[in-house]
Coordinates of C-alpha atoms in Angstrom, one line a residue:
M30 CA 18.7 -46.6 -38.5
N31 CA 21.2 -43.8 -39.3
K32 CA 23.0 -43.6 -42.6
Q33 CA 26.5 -44.8 -41.4
V34 CA 24.9 -47.9 -39.8
M35 CA 23.0 -48.7 -43.0
N36 CA 26.2 -48.2 -45.2
T37 CA 28.2 -50.5 -42.9
T38 CA 25.4 -53.1 -43.0
M39 CA 25.3 -53.1 -46.7
W40 CA 29.0 -53.2 -47.0
I41 CA 29.3 -56.2 -44.7
G42 CA 26.4 -57.9 -46.5
G43 CA 28.0 -57.5 -49.8
L44 CA 31.3 -58.8 -48.4
I45 CA 29.6 -61.9 -47.0
T46 CA 27.6 -62.4 -50.1
G47 CA 30.7 -62.1 -52.3
A48 CA 32.6 -64.6 -50.1
M49 CA 29.8 -67.1 -50.3
V50 CA 29.5 -66.9 -54.1
G51 CA 33.3 -67.1 -54.4
A52 CA 33.3 -70.3 -52.2
Y53 CA 30.4 -71.8 -54.2
L54 CA 32.2 -71.1 -57.6
Y55 CA 35.5 -72.4 -56.3
K56 CA 33.7 -75.6 -55.1
N57 CA 32.1 -76.2 -58.4
K58 CA 34.8 -74.9 -60.6
D59 CA 35.0 -78.0 -62.8
Q60 CA 31.3 -77.5 -63.7
Y61 CA 31.9 -73.8 -64.8
E62 CA 35.2 -74.3 -66.7
P63 CA 33.6 -74.4 -70.3
Q64 CA 31.6 -71.1 -69.5
K65 CA 34.8 -69.6 -68.3
E66 CA 36.4 -69.9 -71.7
K67 CA 33.4 -68.5 -73.5
L68 CA 33.2 -65.6 -71.0
N69 CA 36.9 -64.8 -71.6
G70 CA 36.2 -64.8 -75.4
L71 CA 33.2 -62.5 -75.0
L72 CA 35.3 -60.2 -72.7
T73 CA 38.1 -60.0 -75.3
D74 CA 35.5 -59.2 -78.0
L75 CA 33.9 -56.5 -75.7
T76 CA 37.4 -55.0 -75.1
S77 CA 38.1 -54.8 -78.7
I78 CA 34.7 -53.3 -79.5
A79 CA 35.3 -50.6 -76.7
G80 CA 38.7 -49.8 -78.2
D81 CA 37.2 -49.3 -81.6
L82 CA 34.4 -47.3 -80.3
K83 CA 36.7 -45.1 -78.3
S84 CA 38.9 -44.4 -81.4
K85 CA 35.7 -43.6 -83.5
L86 CA 34.4 -41.2 -80.9
L87 CA 37.7 -39.4 -80.6
S88 CA 37.9 -39.1 -84.4
A89 CA 34.4 -37.8 -84.6
S90 CA 34.9 -35.3 -81.8
Q91 CA 38.1 -34.1 -83.4
E92 CA 36.3 -33.6 -86.7
G93 CA 33.5 -31.8 -84.9
L94 CA 36.1 -29.5 -83.3
N95 CA 37.8 -28.8 -86.5
A96 CA 34.4 -28.0 -88.2
T97 CA 33.5 -25.6 -85.4
K98 CA 36.8 -23.8 -85.6
T99 CA 36.4 -23.5 -89.4
A100 CA 32.8 -22.2 -89.0
L101 CA 33.8 -19.7 -86.4
Q102 CA 36.7 -18.4 -88.5
T103 CA 34.4 -18.1 -91.5
A104 CA 31.8 -16.2 -89.4
K105 CA 34.6 -14.0 -88.1
D106 CA 35.9 -13.2 -91.6
K107 CA 32.4 -12.4 -92.8
A108 CA 31.7 -10.2 -89.9
K109 CA 34.9 -8.3 -90.7
E110 CA 33.8 -7.9 -94.3
V111 CA 30.4 -6.6 -93.3
S112 CA 31.8 -4.2 -90.9
K113 CA 34.2 -2.8 -93.5
E114 CA 31.4 -2.4 -96.0
K115 CA 29.3 -0.4 -93.5
V116 CA 32.3 2.0 -92.7
K117 CA 32.6 2.8 -96.4

């Protein structure tokens, strides 16, 4: 079986499976309503956690970048001092 036939078969299989699951959930939606509310709450919590994590990662990366810039500037200044002392 070549790659394109395999990909097409997998895509169609996924489409059919999704349609069957969707039809089953729609048919039994009253049974799953309480879980839907819990899931929406969990997704809201997850979204807020992801936002907090993103801001913390951005802050940490900015601090790391600033520390690197400072260290490079210090090393550059120190190298200039050493080279001036060797010239004397």
